[in-house]
Each structure stands twice: as structure tokens, then as C-alpha cells.
């Protein structure tokens, strides 16, 4: 099985639990007051649902799906739209991995490396679109 398939299965095990996304945002916001500030006016229930799909797009992209959804994220998160500085994606990925470690009962250090290498190209594409 390829890395992206292992990651797909890991995500299925972890995001089964409805509190996965609550825990993710709690971990993510604890990384920086700037991140917390970006979500003060956000409907977090809706946001958790959007992120569920967003993570899936990154995984599907790694499994060969077109980059249309990734480009849409790059556009919405870019400087001229939501203005998400590229430096925040490292925190995002760390918060995701911390959450997976707790919610995927089959998590291993090897699987962490699979997650990081699988999501990296999509995240880099989003970061590159910041000031395009
Ligand atoms: C690759 C990682 C990320 C994914 C998959 C993702 C996914 C999403 C999705 C699906 C939305 C809904 C709007 C849309 O479709 O564009 C969204 C909104 C948003 N994201 Fe991200 N995001 C990521 C990284 C980040 C980072 C690093 C930040 C920085 C703090 C951030 C901040 C926000 C904010 C502030 C909103 C709007 C919230 C609102 O509507 O009030 N995102 N994100």
C-alpha cells in the first residue's frame, strides 16, 4: 500500500470521532494568539465540517486527484483574500499530527512521516499561491 493510502485509512480511523476536529482547533489555536484571533468571529461548528473536507482534498490530491480543490484553498487563503501567512502552515500540520496521535489508535512514528510527506506537496502549493 502506498503512503497516501495508509494516510487515507489513518484519517478514516481518526476523524470517525466527532471530537477530532474540536481537539484539532484547540491544539491549533494554542500555537499562537494570532491564530486564535483569526477565528474569533468564526462559526466553529461549520468550520470543523469544512476542515473535515479540506483534509480529505489534500489526501485525494496526493492520491492523484486534480489540483482544483487545492488551488481553491490557495486562492481563499492567499494574501488578497484571507491573508494567511505561509508561516502558519507548519503550526497547522503539527496540530494535525498531535491530534492524529491521540485519535488514530494505530498511529506510529512511521505513519507520522507518511502523513507529513503525503500532505507536503499540497501545502506547498497553497503556500506558493500566497502572493500570486
Ligand atoms: C492546508 C491546511 C488548511 C486547510 C486544508 C484549510 C481548510 C480551510 C477550509 C476548507 C476553509 C473554508 C473556506 C475555504 O474553503 O476556503 C478554511 C477557512 C479558513 N482558514 Fe483554513 N485551512 C488550512 C490552513 C489554514 C491556516 C494555516 C490558517 C491560519 C490560521 C487558516 C485559517 C483559516 C481561516 C481564518 C478561515 C476562515 C474562517 C471563517 O470563515 O471565519 N487555515 N480553511
Short mmCIF file of N, CA and C and ligand atoms in Angstrom, two decimals:
data_model
loop_
_atom_site.label_atom_id
_atom_site.label_comp_id
_atom_site.label_asym_id
_atom_site.label_seq_id
_atom_site.Cartn_x
_atom_site.Cartn_y
_atom_site.Cartn_z
N UNK A 1 0.84 -1.21 0.00
CA UNK A 1 0.00 0.00 0.00
C UNK A 1 0.87 1.25 0.00
N UNK A 2 0.52 2.24 -0.80
CA UNK A 2 1.31 3.48 -0.85
C UNK A 2 1.06 4.35 0.38
N UNK A 3 1.95 5.31 0.58
CA UNK A 3 1.84 6.22 1.73
C UNK A 3 0.48 6.92 1.79
N UNK A 4 0.02 7.41 0.63
CA UNK A 4 -1.23 8.18 0.63
C UNK A 4 -2.42 7.28 1.00
N UNK A 5 -2.33 5.98 0.70
CA UNK A 5 -3.41 5.07 1.09
C UNK A 5 -3.38 4.81 2.59
N UNK A 6 -2.18 4.68 3.15
CA UNK A 6 -2.04 4.50 4.61
C UNK A 6 -2.60 5.72 5.34
N UNK A 7 -2.33 6.89 4.78
CA UNK A 7 -2.80 8.14 5.37
C UNK A 7 -4.33 8.24 5.28
N UNK A 8 -4.85 7.85 4.16
CA UNK A 8 -6.31 7.85 3.94
C UNK A 8 -6.99 6.98 5.01
N UNK A 9 -6.43 5.80 5.25
CA UNK A 9 -7.02 4.89 6.25
C UNK A 9 -6.86 5.45 7.66
N UNK A 10 -5.71 6.05 7.93
CA UNK A 10 -5.47 6.65 9.24
C UNK A 10 -6.50 7.75 9.51
N UNK A 11 -6.74 8.56 8.50
CA UNK A 11 -7.72 9.66 8.63
C UNK A 11 -9.12 9.10 8.91
N UNK A 12 -9.45 8.03 8.21
CA UNK A 12 -10.75 7.37 8.43
C UNK A 12 -10.91 6.92 9.88
N UNK A 13 -9.85 6.33 10.45
CA UNK A 13 -9.93 5.87 11.84
C UNK A 13 -10.07 7.05 12.80
N UNK A 14 -9.31 8.12 12.53
CA UNK A 14 -9.25 9.23 13.48
C UNK A 14 -10.47 10.13 13.42
N UNK A 15 -10.92 10.48 12.21
CA UNK A 15 -11.96 11.51 12.12
C UNK A 15 -13.35 10.93 12.31
N UNK A 16 -13.43 9.63 12.54
CA UNK A 16 -14.65 8.97 12.97
C UNK A 16 -15.20 9.56 14.26
N UNK A 17 -14.27 9.97 15.12
CA UNK A 17 -14.64 10.54 16.42
C UNK A 17 -14.98 12.02 16.23
N UNK A 18 -16.22 12.41 16.55
CA UNK A 18 -16.63 13.80 16.31
C UNK A 18 -15.77 14.84 17.03
N UNK A 19 -15.11 14.45 18.12
CA UNK A 19 -14.30 15.45 18.82
C UNK A 19 -12.92 15.65 18.20
N UNK A 20 -12.61 14.87 17.15
CA UNK A 20 -11.31 15.03 16.48
C UNK A 20 -11.07 16.48 16.05
N UNK A 21 -12.08 17.10 15.44
CA UNK A 21 -11.88 18.45 14.90
C UNK A 21 -11.91 19.53 15.99
N UNK A 22 -12.65 19.25 17.08
CA UNK A 22 -12.60 20.16 18.23
C UNK A 22 -11.20 20.18 18.81
N UNK A 23 -10.65 18.97 18.96
CA UNK A 23 -9.31 18.83 19.53
C UNK A 23 -8.27 19.47 18.59
N UNK A 24 -8.46 19.27 17.27
CA UNK A 24 -7.53 19.89 16.32
C UNK A 24 -7.51 21.41 16.51
N UNK A 25 -8.68 22.06 16.53
CA UNK A 25 -8.70 23.53 16.62
C UNK A 25 -8.18 24.00 17.97
N UNK A 26 -8.42 23.21 19.01
CA UNK A 26 -7.87 23.58 20.31
C UNK A 26 -6.34 23.53 20.26
N UNK A 27 -5.79 22.47 19.66
CA UNK A 27 -4.33 22.36 19.52
C UNK A 27 -3.77 23.48 18.62
N UNK A 28 -4.48 23.72 17.51
CA UNK A 28 -4.00 24.70 16.53
C UNK A 28 -4.00 26.11 17.15
N UNK A 29 -5.09 26.47 17.82
CA UNK A 29 -5.18 27.82 18.39
C UNK A 29 -4.20 28.02 19.53
N UNK A 30 -3.83 26.94 20.21
CA UNK A 30 -2.88 27.09 21.32
C UNK A 30 -1.46 27.38 20.82
N UNK A 31 -1.24 27.26 19.51
CA UNK A 31 0.10 27.51 18.94
C UNK A 31 0.47 28.99 18.92
N UNK A 32 -0.54 29.86 18.80
CA UNK A 32 -0.25 31.29 18.68
C UNK A 32 -1.51 32.12 18.88
N UNK A 33 -1.40 33.23 19.62
CA UNK A 33 -2.56 34.12 19.79
C UNK A 33 -3.03 34.69 18.45
N UNK A 34 -2.11 34.81 17.48
CA UNK A 34 -2.50 35.30 16.15
C UNK A 34 -3.47 34.32 15.48
N UNK A 35 -3.21 33.04 15.67
CA UNK A 35 -4.10 32.03 15.07
C UNK A 35 -5.46 32.09 15.77
N UNK A 36 -5.44 32.13 17.10
CA UNK A 36 -6.71 32.21 17.84
C UNK A 36 -7.53 33.41 17.37
N UNK A 37 -6.85 34.54 17.17
CA UNK A 37 -7.55 35.78 16.79
C UNK A 37 -8.26 35.65 15.44
N UNK A 38 -7.72 34.82 14.56
CA UNK A 38 -8.33 34.69 13.23
C UNK A 38 -9.68 34.00 13.27
N UNK A 39 -9.96 33.30 14.36
CA UNK A 39 -11.20 32.52 14.42
C UNK A 39 -12.21 33.08 15.42
N UNK A 40 -11.97 34.30 15.93
CA UNK A 40 -12.90 34.82 16.96
C UNK A 40 -14.32 34.98 16.44
N UNK A 41 -14.46 35.33 15.17
CA UNK A 41 -15.82 35.53 14.64
C UNK A 41 -16.30 34.36 13.80
N UNK A 42 -15.61 33.24 13.91
CA UNK A 42 -15.93 32.08 13.07
C UNK A 42 -16.95 31.17 13.76
N UNK A 43 -17.90 30.69 12.97
CA UNK A 43 -18.80 29.65 13.45
C UNK A 43 -18.00 28.34 13.44
N UNK A 44 -17.52 27.93 14.62
CA UNK A 44 -16.58 26.81 14.66
C UNK A 44 -17.23 25.47 14.32
N UNK A 45 -18.53 25.37 14.53
CA UNK A 45 -19.17 24.12 14.15
C UNK A 45 -19.10 23.94 12.63
N UNK A 46 -19.40 25.01 11.91
CA UNK A 46 -19.32 24.97 10.44
C UNK A 46 -17.86 24.77 10.01
N UNK A 47 -16.95 25.45 10.68
CA UNK A 47 -15.54 25.39 10.33
C UNK A 47 -14.99 23.96 10.48
N UNK A 48 -15.43 23.26 11.53
CA UNK A 48 -14.97 21.88 11.73
C UNK A 48 -15.41 21.00 10.56
N UNK A 49 -16.63 21.25 10.08
CA UNK A 49 -17.13 20.49 8.93
C UNK A 49 -16.34 20.81 7.67
N UNK A 50 -15.98 22.09 7.49
CA UNK A 50 -15.21 22.49 6.30
C UNK A 50 -13.82 21.86 6.33
N UNK A 51 -13.23 21.80 7.53
CA UNK A 51 -11.89 21.23 7.62
C UNK A 51 -11.90 19.73 7.34
N UNK A 52 -12.97 19.06 7.77
CA UNK A 52 -13.09 17.62 7.50
C UNK A 52 -12.91 17.36 6.00
N UNK A 53 -13.60 18.17 5.19
CA UNK A 53 -13.49 18.05 3.74
C UNK A 53 -12.14 18.52 3.23
N UNK A 54 -11.63 19.60 3.82
CA UNK A 54 -10.35 20.16 3.36
C UNK A 54 -9.20 19.18 3.49
N UNK A 55 -9.13 18.48 4.62
CA UNK A 55 -8.05 17.50 4.82
C UNK A 55 -8.19 16.38 3.78
N UNK A 56 -9.43 16.00 3.53
CA UNK A 56 -9.68 14.96 2.53
C UNK A 56 -9.18 15.39 1.14
N UNK A 57 -9.35 16.68 0.80
CA UNK A 57 -8.87 17.16 -0.50
C UNK A 57 -7.36 17.00 -0.60
N UNK A 58 -6.65 17.30 0.52
CA UNK A 58 -5.19 17.18 0.48
C UNK A 58 -4.80 15.73 0.23
N UNK A 59 -5.49 14.82 0.91
CA UNK A 59 -5.16 13.39 0.75
C UNK A 59 -5.50 12.92 -0.66
N UNK A 60 -6.66 13.33 -1.17
CA UNK A 60 -7.07 12.91 -2.51
C UNK A 60 -6.12 13.46 -3.58
N UNK A 61 -5.64 14.66 -3.34
CA UNK A 61 -4.67 15.26 -4.26
C UNK A 61 -3.43 14.38 -4.32
N UNK A 62 -2.97 13.92 -3.16
CA UNK A 62 -1.78 13.04 -3.12
C UNK A 62 -2.07 11.71 -3.79
N UNK A 63 -3.33 11.30 -3.82
CA UNK A 63 -3.69 10.03 -4.45
C UNK A 63 -4.00 10.22 -5.94
N UNK A 64 -3.75 11.42 -6.46
CA UNK A 64 -3.85 11.61 -7.90
C UNK A 64 -5.02 12.45 -8.38
N UNK A 65 -5.85 12.92 -7.44
CA UNK A 65 -6.97 13.76 -7.87
C UNK A 65 -6.43 15.09 -8.40
N UNK A 66 -7.22 15.77 -9.22
CA UNK A 66 -6.78 17.05 -9.80
C UNK A 66 -6.49 18.05 -8.68
N UNK A 67 -5.73 19.09 -9.04
CA UNK A 67 -5.36 20.07 -8.01
C UNK A 67 -6.38 21.21 -7.89
N UNK A 68 -7.56 21.06 -8.49
CA UNK A 68 -8.54 22.16 -8.48
C UNK A 68 -8.91 22.62 -7.06
N UNK A 69 -9.16 21.64 -6.16
CA UNK A 69 -9.56 21.99 -4.79
C UNK A 69 -8.40 22.63 -4.03
N UNK A 70 -7.19 22.19 -4.32
CA UNK A 70 -6.01 22.74 -3.64
C UNK A 70 -5.81 24.19 -4.09
N UNK A 71 -6.00 24.41 -5.39
CA UNK A 71 -5.89 25.78 -5.92
C UNK A 71 -6.95 26.69 -5.31
N UNK A 72 -8.14 26.14 -5.10
CA UNK A 72 -9.22 26.95 -4.49
C UNK A 72 -8.82 27.34 -3.06
N UNK A 73 -8.20 26.41 -2.32
CA UNK A 73 -7.72 26.73 -0.97
C UNK A 73 -6.60 27.77 -1.03
N UNK A 74 -5.71 27.61 -2.02
CA UNK A 74 -4.62 28.56 -2.19
C UNK A 74 -5.15 29.95 -2.45
N UNK A 75 -6.21 30.01 -3.24
CA UNK A 75 -6.84 31.29 -3.58
C UNK A 75 -7.52 31.91 -2.34
N UNK A 76 -8.31 31.10 -1.62
CA UNK A 76 -9.06 31.67 -0.48
C UNK A 76 -8.13 32.07 0.67
N UNK A 77 -7.03 31.35 0.84
CA UNK A 77 -6.10 31.64 1.94
C UNK A 77 -5.01 32.64 1.54
N UNK A 78 -5.05 33.13 0.31
CA UNK A 78 -3.97 34.00 -0.18
C UNK A 78 -4.03 35.39 0.44
N UNK A 79 -2.96 36.13 0.18
CA UNK A 79 -2.81 37.49 0.72
C UNK A 79 -4.01 38.36 0.40
N UNK A 80 -4.49 38.28 -0.84
CA UNK A 80 -5.58 39.19 -1.24
C UNK A 80 -6.94 38.74 -0.71
N UNK A 81 -7.04 37.54 -0.20
CA UNK A 81 -8.32 37.09 0.38
C UNK A 81 -8.21 36.98 1.91
N UNK A 82 -8.03 35.77 2.46
CA UNK A 82 -8.00 35.67 3.94
C UNK A 82 -6.65 36.06 4.54
N UNK A 83 -5.65 36.22 3.71
CA UNK A 83 -4.32 36.67 4.15
C UNK A 83 -3.72 35.77 5.24
N UNK A 84 -3.58 34.49 4.93
CA UNK A 84 -2.97 33.53 5.86
C UNK A 84 -1.48 33.40 5.54
N UNK A 85 -0.66 33.99 6.41
CA UNK A 85 0.79 33.96 6.19
C UNK A 85 1.29 32.51 6.07
N UNK A 86 2.15 32.25 5.06
CA UNK A 86 2.64 30.87 4.85
C UNK A 86 3.29 30.24 6.08
N UNK A 87 3.81 31.07 7.00
CA UNK A 87 4.47 30.50 8.19
C UNK A 87 3.51 29.73 9.09
N UNK A 88 2.21 29.96 8.96
CA UNK A 88 1.26 29.30 9.86
C UNK A 88 1.00 27.83 9.52
N UNK A 89 1.39 27.41 8.32
CA UNK A 89 1.07 26.03 7.91
C UNK A 89 1.87 24.98 8.68
N UNK A 90 3.06 25.37 9.16
CA UNK A 90 3.84 24.44 10.00
C UNK A 90 3.08 24.15 11.29
N UNK A 91 2.49 25.19 11.88
CA UNK A 91 1.68 25.01 13.10
C UNK A 91 0.47 24.14 12.80
N UNK A 92 -0.13 24.41 11.64
CA UNK A 92 -1.33 23.66 11.24
C UNK A 92 -1.01 22.16 11.17
N UNK A 93 0.10 21.84 10.49
CA UNK A 93 0.46 20.43 10.32
C UNK A 93 0.85 19.79 11.66
N UNK A 94 1.59 20.53 12.48
CA UNK A 94 1.95 19.99 13.80
C UNK A 94 0.70 19.71 14.64
N UNK A 95 -0.27 20.64 14.59
CA UNK A 95 -1.51 20.46 15.37
C UNK A 95 -2.28 19.24 14.84
N UNK A 96 -2.28 19.06 13.51
CA UNK A 96 -2.97 17.91 12.93
C UNK A 96 -2.32 16.60 13.41
N UNK A 97 -0.99 16.56 13.37
CA UNK A 97 -0.29 15.34 13.79
C UNK A 97 -0.48 15.05 15.27
N UNK A 98 -0.46 16.10 16.10
CA UNK A 98 -0.70 15.90 17.54
C UNK A 98 -2.08 15.29 17.77
N UNK A 99 -3.05 15.73 16.98
CA UNK A 99 -4.41 15.25 17.14
C UNK A 99 -4.53 13.80 16.65
N UNK A 100 -3.89 13.53 15.51
CA UNK A 100 -3.91 12.17 14.96
C UNK A 100 -3.29 11.16 15.93
N UNK A 101 -2.22 11.58 16.56
CA UNK A 101 -1.51 10.72 17.52
C UNK A 101 -2.47 10.23 18.60
N UNK A 102 -3.40 11.09 19.00
CA UNK A 102 -4.35 10.74 20.06
C UNK A 102 -5.56 9.97 19.50
N UNK A 103 -6.00 10.33 18.30
CA UNK A 103 -7.27 9.78 17.79
C UNK A 103 -7.13 8.57 16.87
N UNK A 104 -5.95 8.36 16.29
CA UNK A 104 -5.77 7.14 15.49
C UNK A 104 -5.14 6.07 16.37
N UNK A 105 -5.89 5.04 16.75
CA UNK A 105 -5.35 4.02 17.65
C UNK A 105 -4.18 3.24 17.03
N UNK A 106 -4.01 3.35 15.72
CA UNK A 106 -2.90 2.63 15.07
C UNK A 106 -1.75 3.54 14.67
N UNK A 107 -1.69 4.70 15.30
CA UNK A 107 -0.65 5.67 14.95
C UNK A 107 0.75 5.17 15.31
N UNK A 108 1.73 5.43 14.43
CA UNK A 108 3.14 5.07 14.70
C UNK A 108 4.02 6.23 14.20
N UNK A 109 5.29 6.27 14.64
CA UNK A 109 6.21 7.29 14.13
C UNK A 109 6.38 7.21 12.61
N UNK A 110 6.33 5.99 12.05
CA UNK A 110 6.45 5.83 10.59
C UNK A 110 5.25 6.47 9.91
N UNK A 111 4.07 6.27 10.52
CA UNK A 111 2.85 6.84 9.93
C UNK A 111 2.90 8.38 9.97
N UNK A 112 3.51 8.92 11.01
CA UNK A 112 3.66 10.38 11.07
C UNK A 112 4.46 10.87 9.86
N UNK A 113 5.55 10.15 9.52
CA UNK A 113 6.35 10.55 8.36
C UNK A 113 5.54 10.44 7.07
N UNK A 114 4.70 9.39 6.97
CA UNK A 114 3.84 9.23 5.79
C UNK A 114 2.89 10.42 5.68
N UNK A 115 2.29 10.81 6.79
CA UNK A 115 1.37 11.96 6.78
C UNK A 115 2.09 13.21 6.30
N UNK A 116 3.27 13.46 6.87
CA UNK A 116 3.99 14.69 6.52
C UNK A 116 4.37 14.71 5.03
N UNK A 117 4.86 13.56 4.53
CA UNK A 117 5.30 13.57 3.12
C UNK A 117 4.10 13.58 2.17
N UNK A 118 2.99 13.00 2.60
CA UNK A 118 1.80 12.98 1.75
C UNK A 118 1.19 14.37 1.61
N UNK A 119 1.12 15.12 2.71
CA UNK A 119 0.46 16.44 2.65
C UNK A 119 1.38 17.55 2.15
N UNK A 120 2.70 17.31 2.21
CA UNK A 120 3.65 18.39 1.89
C UNK A 120 3.41 19.06 0.53
N UNK A 121 3.29 18.30 -0.59
CA UNK A 121 3.14 18.97 -1.89
C UNK A 121 1.90 19.86 -1.97
N UNK A 122 0.78 19.42 -1.39
CA UNK A 122 -0.44 20.25 -1.45
C UNK A 122 -0.25 21.51 -0.61
N UNK A 123 0.34 21.35 0.57
CA UNK A 123 0.54 22.51 1.45
C UNK A 123 1.50 23.50 0.78
N UNK A 124 2.53 22.97 0.14
CA UNK A 124 3.47 23.88 -0.56
C UNK A 124 2.77 24.62 -1.69
N UNK A 125 1.86 23.95 -2.36
CA UNK A 125 1.13 24.61 -3.44
C UNK A 125 0.29 25.77 -2.89
N UNK A 126 -0.36 25.54 -1.75
CA UNK A 126 -1.18 26.59 -1.11
C UNK A 126 -0.28 27.75 -0.66
N UNK A 127 0.86 27.41 -0.06
CA UNK A 127 1.79 28.46 0.40
C UNK A 127 2.32 29.28 -0.77
N UNK A 128 2.63 28.59 -1.88
CA UNK A 128 3.17 29.29 -3.06
C UNK A 128 2.17 30.26 -3.66
N UNK A 129 0.89 29.99 -3.46
CA UNK A 129 -0.12 30.86 -4.05
C UNK A 129 -0.38 32.11 -3.20
N UNK A 130 0.28 32.21 -2.04
CA UNK A 130 0.00 33.32 -1.10
C UNK A 130 0.07 34.70 -1.76
N UNK A 131 1.16 34.95 -2.48
CA UNK A 131 1.26 36.30 -3.05
C UNK A 131 1.27 36.28 -4.58
N UNK A 132 0.57 35.30 -5.14
CA UNK A 132 0.49 35.25 -6.61
C UNK A 132 -0.72 36.06 -7.09
C1 LIG B 1 -3.58 23.10 4.38
C2 LIG B 1 -4.15 23.47 5.50
C3 LIG B 1 -5.53 24.10 5.56
C4 LIG B 1 -6.72 23.60 5.08
C5 LIG B 1 -6.95 22.27 4.40
C6 LIG B 1 -7.72 24.61 5.37
C7 LIG B 1 -9.05 24.49 5.03
C8 LIG B 1 -9.96 25.51 5.13
C9 LIG B 1 -11.29 25.49 4.55
C10 LIG B 1 -11.88 24.33 3.75
C11 LIG B 1 -11.88 26.68 4.85
C12 LIG B 1 -13.28 27.14 4.41
C13 LIG B 1 -13.17 28.21 3.35
C14 LIG B 1 -12.48 27.71 2.10
O1 LIG B 1 -12.88 26.67 1.55
O2 LIG B 1 -11.51 28.35 1.70
C15 LIG B 1 -10.92 27.45 5.63
C16 LIG B 1 -11.17 28.70 6.16
C17 LIG B 1 -10.28 29.38 6.98
N1 LIG B 1 -9.00 29.01 7.27
FE1 LIG B 1 -8.06 27.39 6.60
N2 LIG B 1 -7.14 25.67 6.01
C18 LIG B 1 -5.81 25.40 6.14
C19 LIG B 1 -4.86 26.19 6.74
C20 LIG B 1 -5.13 27.34 7.45
C21 LIG B 1 -4.17 28.05 8.22
C22 LIG B 1 -2.68 27.69 8.38
C23 LIG B 1 -4.81 29.11 8.79
C24 LIG B 1 -4.16 30.12 9.68
C25 LIG B 1 -4.60 30.46 10.83
C26 LIG B 1 -6.20 29.06 8.33
C27 LIG B 1 -7.20 29.96 8.64
C28 LIG B 1 -8.46 29.95 8.12
C29 LIG B 1 -9.45 30.99 8.38
C30 LIG B 1 -9.23 32.22 9.26
C31 LIG B 1 -10.60 30.64 7.67
C32 LIG B 1 -11.92 31.42 7.60
C33 LIG B 1 -12.73 31.19 8.86
C34 LIG B 1 -14.05 31.96 8.82
O3 LIG B 1 -14.84 31.74 7.88
O4 LIG B 1 -14.25 32.77 9.72
N3 LIG B 1 -6.35 27.95 7.52
N4 LIG B 1 -9.78 26.72 5.78
#
